[in-house]
mmCIF file of C-alpha atoms in Angstrom:
data_model
loop_
_atom_site.group_PDB
_atom_site.id
_atom_site.type_symbol
_atom_site.label_atom_id
_atom_site.label_comp_id
_atom_site.label_asym_id
_atom_site.label_seq_id
_atom_site.Cartn_x
_atom_site.Cartn_y
_atom_site.Cartn_z
ATOM 1 C CA UNK A 1010 44.244 4.104 50.532
ATOM 2 C CA UNK A 1011 44.458 4.094 54.374
ATOM 3 C CA UNK A 1012 42.064 5.468 56.101
ATOM 4 C CA UNK A 1013 39.247 5.057 59.068
ATOM 5 C CA UNK A 1014 35.891 3.619 58.255
ATOM 6 C CA UNK A 1015 32.703 4.929 61.022
ATOM 7 C CA UNK A 1016 29.067 3.483 60.374
ATOM 8 C CA UNK A 1017 26.691 4.711 60.521
ATOM 9 C CA UNK A 1018 27.386 8.116 59.044
ATOM 10 C CA UNK A 1019 23.684 9.615 60.268
ATOM 11 C CA UNK A 1020 21.597 7.469 63.245
ATOM 12 C CA UNK A 1021 18.750 8.704 63.836
ATOM 13 C CA UNK A 1022 17.009 6.785 67.417
ATOM 14 C CA UNK A 1023 15.105 6.933 70.405
ATOM 15 C CA UNK A 1024 15.876 7.095 73.840
ATOM 16 C CA UNK A 1025 16.659 3.302 75.690
ATOM 17 C CA UNK A 1026 17.457 1.650 72.337
ATOM 18 C CA UNK A 1027 21.041 0.305 72.156
ATOM 19 C CA UNK A 1028 23.194 1.012 69.439
ATOM 20 C CA UNK A 1029 26.820 0.735 67.886
ATOM 21 C CA UNK A 1030 28.988 2.660 65.513
ATOM 22 C CA UNK A 1031 31.417 0.942 64.430
ATOM 23 C CA UNK A 1032 35.036 1.921 63.605
ATOM 24 C CA UNK A 1033 37.741 0.489 61.196
ATOM 25 C CA UNK A 1034 40.617 1.244 60.259
ATOM 26 C CA UNK A 1035 43.023 -0.274 57.995
ATOM 27 C CA UNK A 1036 46.619 1.313 59.271
ATOM 28 C CA UNK A 1037 47.580 -1.355 61.517
ATOM 29 C CA UNK A 1038 48.049 1.279 64.061
ATOM 30 C CA UNK A 1039 47.811 0.595 68.394
ATOM 31 C CA UNK A 1040 45.997 3.908 68.781
ATOM 32 C CA UNK A 1041 42.427 5.010 68.359
ATOM 33 C CA UNK A 1042 40.000 7.166 70.398
ATOM 34 C CA UNK A 1043 36.571 8.442 70.328
ATOM 35 C CA UNK A 1044 35.143 11.643 70.936
ATOM 36 C CA UNK A 1045 32.683 13.559 70.529
ATOM 37 C CA UNK A 1046 31.689 17.254 68.911
ATOM 38 C CA UNK A 1047 28.937 19.740 70.871
ATOM 39 C CA UNK A 1048 28.303 23.649 69.712
ATOM 40 C CA UNK A 1049 29.617 25.307 72.644
ATOM 41 C CA UNK A 1050 31.244 22.554 73.941
ATOM 42 C CA UNK A 1051 33.785 21.582 71.619
ATOM 43 C CA UNK A 1052 35.626 18.712 71.262
ATOM 44 C CA UNK A 1053 35.579 15.765 74.206
ATOM 45 C CA UNK A 1054 37.031 13.074 74.230
ATOM 46 C CA UNK A 1055 35.197 9.915 75.213
ATOM 47 C CA UNK A 1056 37.554 6.565 75.256
ATOM 48 C CA UNK A 1057 40.720 5.733 73.998
ATOM 49 C CA UNK A 1058 43.009 2.103 73.650
ATOM 50 C CA UNK A 1059 46.468 1.704 73.513
ATOM 51 C CA UNK A 1060 45.904 -1.794 71.537
ATOM 52 C CA UNK A 1061 43.977 -4.534 72.163
ATOM 53 C CA UNK A 1062 42.160 -5.475 75.676
ATOM 54 C CA UNK A 1063 43.351 -1.735 76.681
ATOM 55 C CA UNK A 1064 40.980 0.661 77.120
ATOM 56 C CA UNK A 1065 40.579 3.559 79.178
ATOM 57 C CA UNK A 1066 38.524 7.111 79.560
ATOM 58 C CA UNK A 1067 38.680 9.890 78.551
ATOM 59 C CA UNK A 1068 36.972 13.187 80.004
ATOM 60 C CA UNK A 1069 33.284 11.806 78.775
ATOM 61 C CA UNK A 1070 32.845 8.501 79.075
ATOM 62 C CA UNK A 1071 29.641 8.620 81.204
ATOM 63 C CA UNK A 1072 26.055 6.683 79.514
ATOM 64 C CA UNK A 1073 29.029 5.134 77.090
ATOM 65 C CA UNK A 1074 31.383 1.501 76.863
ATOM 66 C CA UNK A 1075 33.406 0.108 74.031
ATOM 67 C CA UNK A 1076 36.211 -2.945 73.176
ATOM 68 C CA UNK A 1077 39.308 -4.020 71.566
ATOM 69 C CA UNK A 1078 38.881 -7.457 70.708
ATOM 70 C CA UNK A 1079 40.808 -6.661 67.231
ATOM 71 C CA UNK A 1080 44.125 -4.035 66.269
ATOM 72 C CA UNK A 1081 41.015 -2.765 63.702
ATOM 73 C CA UNK A 1082 38.081 -2.455 65.523
ATOM 74 C CA UNK A 1083 37.374 0.317 68.127
ATOM 75 C CA UNK A 1084 33.026 -0.016 68.264
ATOM 76 C CA UNK A 1085 31.347 2.389 70.480
ATOM 77 C CA UNK A 1086 28.514 1.739 72.839
ATOM 78 C CA UNK A 1087 25.070 3.277 73.801
ATOM 79 C CA UNK A 1088 23.730 0.414 75.795
ATOM 80 C CA UNK A 1089 20.840 2.963 76.870
ATOM 81 C CA UNK A 1090 21.201 5.804 74.924
ATOM 82 C CA UNK A 1091 19.179 9.832 76.290
ATOM 83 C CA UNK A 1092 18.137 12.738 74.456
ATOM 84 C CA UNK A 1093 22.113 14.282 76.158
ATOM 85 C CA UNK A 1094 24.277 12.099 73.875
ATOM 86 C CA UNK A 1095 23.031 13.608 70.796
ATOM 87 C CA UNK A 1096 25.942 14.422 68.994
ATOM 88 C CA UNK A 1097 28.544 14.348 66.008
ATOM 89 C CA UNK A 1098 30.818 11.205 67.605
ATOM 90 C CA UNK A 1099 34.323 11.048 65.222
ATOM 91 C CA UNK A 1100 36.510 8.147 65.960
ATOM 92 C CA UNK A 1101 40.331 8.575 65.373
ATOM 93 C CA UNK A 1102 42.964 6.174 64.958
ATOM 94 C CA UNK A 1103 47.227 7.014 65.199
ATOM 95 C CA UNK A 1104 50.442 5.162 65.111
ATOM 96 C CA UNK A 1105 51.197 5.658 68.659
ATOM 97 C CA UNK A 1106 49.401 8.123 70.547
ATOM 98 C CA UNK A 1107 48.440 11.841 70.299
ATOM 99 C CA UNK A 1108 51.661 12.269 68.867
ATOM 100 C CA UNK A 1109 50.986 10.876 65.760
ATOM 101 C CA UNK A 1110 49.272 12.385 62.935
ATOM 102 C CA UNK A 1111 45.063 10.938 63.500
ATOM 103 C CA UNK A 1112 43.232 9.733 61.016
ATOM 104 C CA UNK A 1113 39.698 10.876 61.764
ATOM 105 C CA UNK A 1114 36.751 8.974 60.377
ATOM 106 C CA UNK A 1115 33.673 10.509 58.290
ATOM 107 C CA UNK A 1116 32.270 11.122 61.192
ATOM 108 C CA UNK A 1117 28.447 9.864 63.407
ATOM 109 C CA UNK A 1118 25.192 12.518 63.552
ATOM 110 C CA UNK A 1119 23.711 10.845 66.514
ATOM 111 C CA UNK A 1120 20.162 11.889 67.197
ATOM 112 C CA UNK A 1121 18.761 10.687 70.059
ATOM 113 C CA UNK A 1122 14.651 11.336 70.404
ATOM 114 C CA UNK B 488 35.033 23.017 85.399
ATOM 115 C CA UNK B 489 36.681 23.301 82.321
ATOM 116 C CA UNK B 490 40.221 21.949 82.861
ATOM 117 C CA UNK B 491 41.596 24.215 79.133
ATOM 118 C CA UNK B 492 40.071 27.548 78.267
ATOM 119 C CA UNK B 493 40.496 28.542 74.975
ATOM 120 C CA UNK B 494 39.524 32.445 73.568
ATOM 121 C CA UNK B 495 38.039 34.358 71.765
ATOM 122 C CA UNK B 496 35.679 32.175 70.439
ATOM 123 C CA UNK B 497 35.650 33.099 66.534
ATOM 124 C CA UNK B 498 38.058 35.810 65.024
ATOM 125 C CA UNK B 499 37.281 37.776 62.498
ATOM 126 C CA UNK B 500 40.981 38.624 60.921
ATOM 127 C CA UNK B 501 42.086 40.447 57.169
ATOM 128 C CA UNK B 502 43.707 38.669 54.683
ATOM 129 C CA UNK B 503 47.541 39.301 55.426
ATOM 130 C CA UNK B 504 46.831 39.693 59.427
ATOM 131 C CA UNK B 505 47.766 38.241 62.295
ATOM 132 C CA UNK B 506 45.745 35.287 63.409
ATOM 133 C CA UNK B 507 46.144 35.264 67.563
ATOM 134 C CA UNK B 508 44.014 32.269 69.245
ATOM 135 C CA UNK B 509 45.282 32.149 73.737
ATOM 136 C CA UNK B 510 44.374 29.016 75.623
ATOM 137 C CA UNK B 511 45.106 28.942 79.328
ATOM 138 C CA UNK B 512 45.405 25.733 81.880
ATOM 139 C CA UNK B 513 45.232 24.475 84.975
ATOM 140 C CA UNK B 514 46.614 21.147 85.415
ATOM 141 C CA UNK B 515 50.143 21.365 85.912
ATOM 142 C CA UNK B 516 50.562 17.584 85.611
ATOM 143 C CA UNK B 517 50.327 18.676 81.930
ATOM 144 C CA UNK B 518 52.975 18.607 79.607
ATOM 145 C CA UNK B 519 52.079 17.698 75.988
ATOM 146 C CA UNK B 520 50.308 21.152 73.827
ATOM 147 C CA UNK B 521 48.409 19.989 71.075
ATOM 148 C CA UNK B 522 46.661 21.922 68.407
ATOM 149 C CA UNK B 523 44.055 20.815 65.778
ATOM 150 C CA UNK B 524 42.656 22.241 63.182
ATOM 151 C CA UNK B 525 39.061 21.710 61.819
ATOM 152 C CA UNK B 526 37.747 22.038 58.525
ATOM 153 C CA UNK B 527 33.427 21.667 58.398
ATOM 154 C CA UNK B 528 32.842 17.981 57.266
ATOM 155 C CA UNK B 529 36.868 16.803 58.589
ATOM 156 C CA UNK B 530 38.201 15.506 61.582
ATOM 157 C CA UNK B 531 40.217 17.667 63.774
ATOM 158 C CA UNK B 532 43.850 17.519 62.490
ATOM 159 C CA UNK B 533 46.671 18.132 63.971
ATOM 160 C CA UNK B 534 48.539 21.267 63.353
ATOM 161 C CA UNK B 535 51.465 21.988 66.143
ATOM 162 C CA UNK B 536 51.807 20.677 69.315
ATOM 163 C CA UNK B 537 54.933 22.125 71.974
ATOM 164 C CA UNK B 538 56.383 20.351 75.158
ATOM 165 C CA UNK B 539 57.011 22.454 78.385
ATOM 166 C CA UNK B 540 60.383 22.925 78.126
ATOM 167 C CA UNK B 541 60.533 24.927 75.428
ATOM 168 C CA UNK B 542 58.839 28.411 74.881
ATOM 169 C CA UNK B 543 58.317 28.703 71.493
ATOM 170 C CA UNK B 544 57.755 26.251 68.041
ATOM 171 C CA UNK B 545 57.546 27.551 64.852
ATOM 172 C CA UNK B 546 56.153 25.111 61.974
ATOM 173 C CA UNK B 547 56.073 27.881 59.548
ATOM 174 C CA UNK B 548 53.383 30.453 59.387
ATOM 175 C CA UNK B 549 52.051 28.702 62.509
ATOM 176 C CA UNK B 550 53.537 29.643 66.298
ATOM 177 C CA UNK B 551 53.701 28.405 69.974
ATOM 178 C CA UNK B 552 54.195 30.238 72.621
ATOM 179 C CA UNK B 553 54.003 29.004 75.417
ATOM 180 C CA UNK B 554 54.375 30.659 79.178
ATOM 181 C CA UNK B 555 54.885 27.970 82.009
ATOM 182 C CA UNK B 556 54.253 30.106 84.483
ATOM 183 C CA UNK B 557 51.083 31.896 83.933
ATOM 184 C CA UNK B 558 50.090 28.513 82.474
ATOM 185 C CA UNK B 559 48.513 29.469 79.569
ATOM 186 C CA UNK B 560 50.108 28.982 75.631
ATOM 187 C CA UNK B 561 48.726 30.654 72.291
ATOM 188 C CA UNK B 562 48.255 30.331 68.190
ATOM 189 C CA UNK B 563 49.741 32.565 66.444
ATOM 190 C CA UNK B 564 48.983 32.651 62.716
ATOM 191 C CA UNK B 565 51.296 34.910 61.316
ATOM 192 C CA UNK B 566 50.212 36.452 57.661
ATOM 193 C CA UNK B 567 46.471 34.772 58.033
ATOM 194 C CA UNK B 568 44.613 33.412 54.428
ATOM 195 C CA UNK B 569 41.344 32.714 53.773
ATOM 196 C CA UNK B 570 42.798 29.291 53.678
ATOM 197 C CA UNK B 571 43.423 28.772 57.599
ATOM 198 C CA UNK B 572 39.425 29.644 57.828
ATOM 199 C CA UNK B 573 38.744 26.568 60.255
ATOM 200 C CA UNK B 574 37.992 25.830 63.801
ATOM 201 C CA UNK B 575 40.832 25.461 65.713
ATOM 202 C CA UNK B 576 40.347 23.415 69.181
ATOM 203 C CA UNK B 577 44.133 23.744 72.154
ATOM 204 C CA UNK B 578 45.207 21.018 73.973
ATOM 205 C CA UNK B 579 46.740 19.645 76.972
ATOM 206 C CA UNK B 580 47.196 16.201 77.715
ATOM 207 C CA UNK B 581 50.420 14.522 80.194
ATOM 208 C CA UNK B 582 52.995 12.478 79.203
ATOM 209 C CA UNK B 583 52.959 8.771 78.521
ATOM 210 C CA UNK B 584 48.922 9.180 79.052
ATOM 211 C CA UNK B 585 46.645 9.859 76.358
ATOM 212 C CA UNK B 586 43.844 11.078 77.615
ATOM 213 C CA UNK B 587 43.338 14.881 75.818
ATOM 214 C CA UNK B 588 40.866 17.654 77.227
ATOM 215 C CA UNK B 589 40.508 20.482 74.514
ATOM 216 C CA UNK B 590 39.252 24.083 74.680
ATOM 217 C CA UNK B 591 36.235 24.790 73.306
ATOM 218 C CA UNK B 592 37.770 26.208 70.240
ATOM 219 C CA UNK B 593 37.823 30.026 68.228
ATOM 220 C CA UNK B 594 36.481 29.613 64.698
ATOM 221 C CA UNK B 595 38.591 31.734 62.904
ATOM 222 C CA UNK B 596 37.292 33.758 59.547
ATOM 223 C CA UNK B 597 39.908 35.516 57.062
ATOM 224 C CA UNK B 598 38.420 37.513 54.789
ATOM 225 C CA UNK B 599 39.926 38.877 52.147
#
């Protein structure tokens, strides 16, 4: 089954404690992207990747890191989480960029206290 | 500074009516304008998209109208159905780039 898998689905953490949200897709997609969704602010792109070792910033990259060492994985790293990073995070992949159908993960609800 | 402004933030439409969501952008370099539909608990799904070389694109009951001079585009949902109840996001990006900027979203409720 074609899917994008995010882990964990829910996470409560404390300020400053490094964390990683994993994202894996099994469709051999080149494009992967991370988004956050906040009430009143909607969706905002954090980072995206066009292929292995190719990543670039979206609209809100501050406080986040990503890596793309393998085609299937695109982890989102919060080196020192802060409360303003409390959000619902989505990972997505597509065969070729924004104009192709995107497959989204189930979402990760992160709370930083 | 919000580069893509979307209105209204919420919309209630009677079944069978027309739902209209408007968006405006500022960056004239934008040349790809997708719309996404998101149901509660799910990720967004690409619904329909347009490039500025056409003024209108229709797919089933969904139509995008595009006004390049006014830097505005809108989504029309004809014959709205309760199953269309969702949050809709307009977005904008540049050809050859994969960075996308979203509007704030419109929560649509279609009542029977």
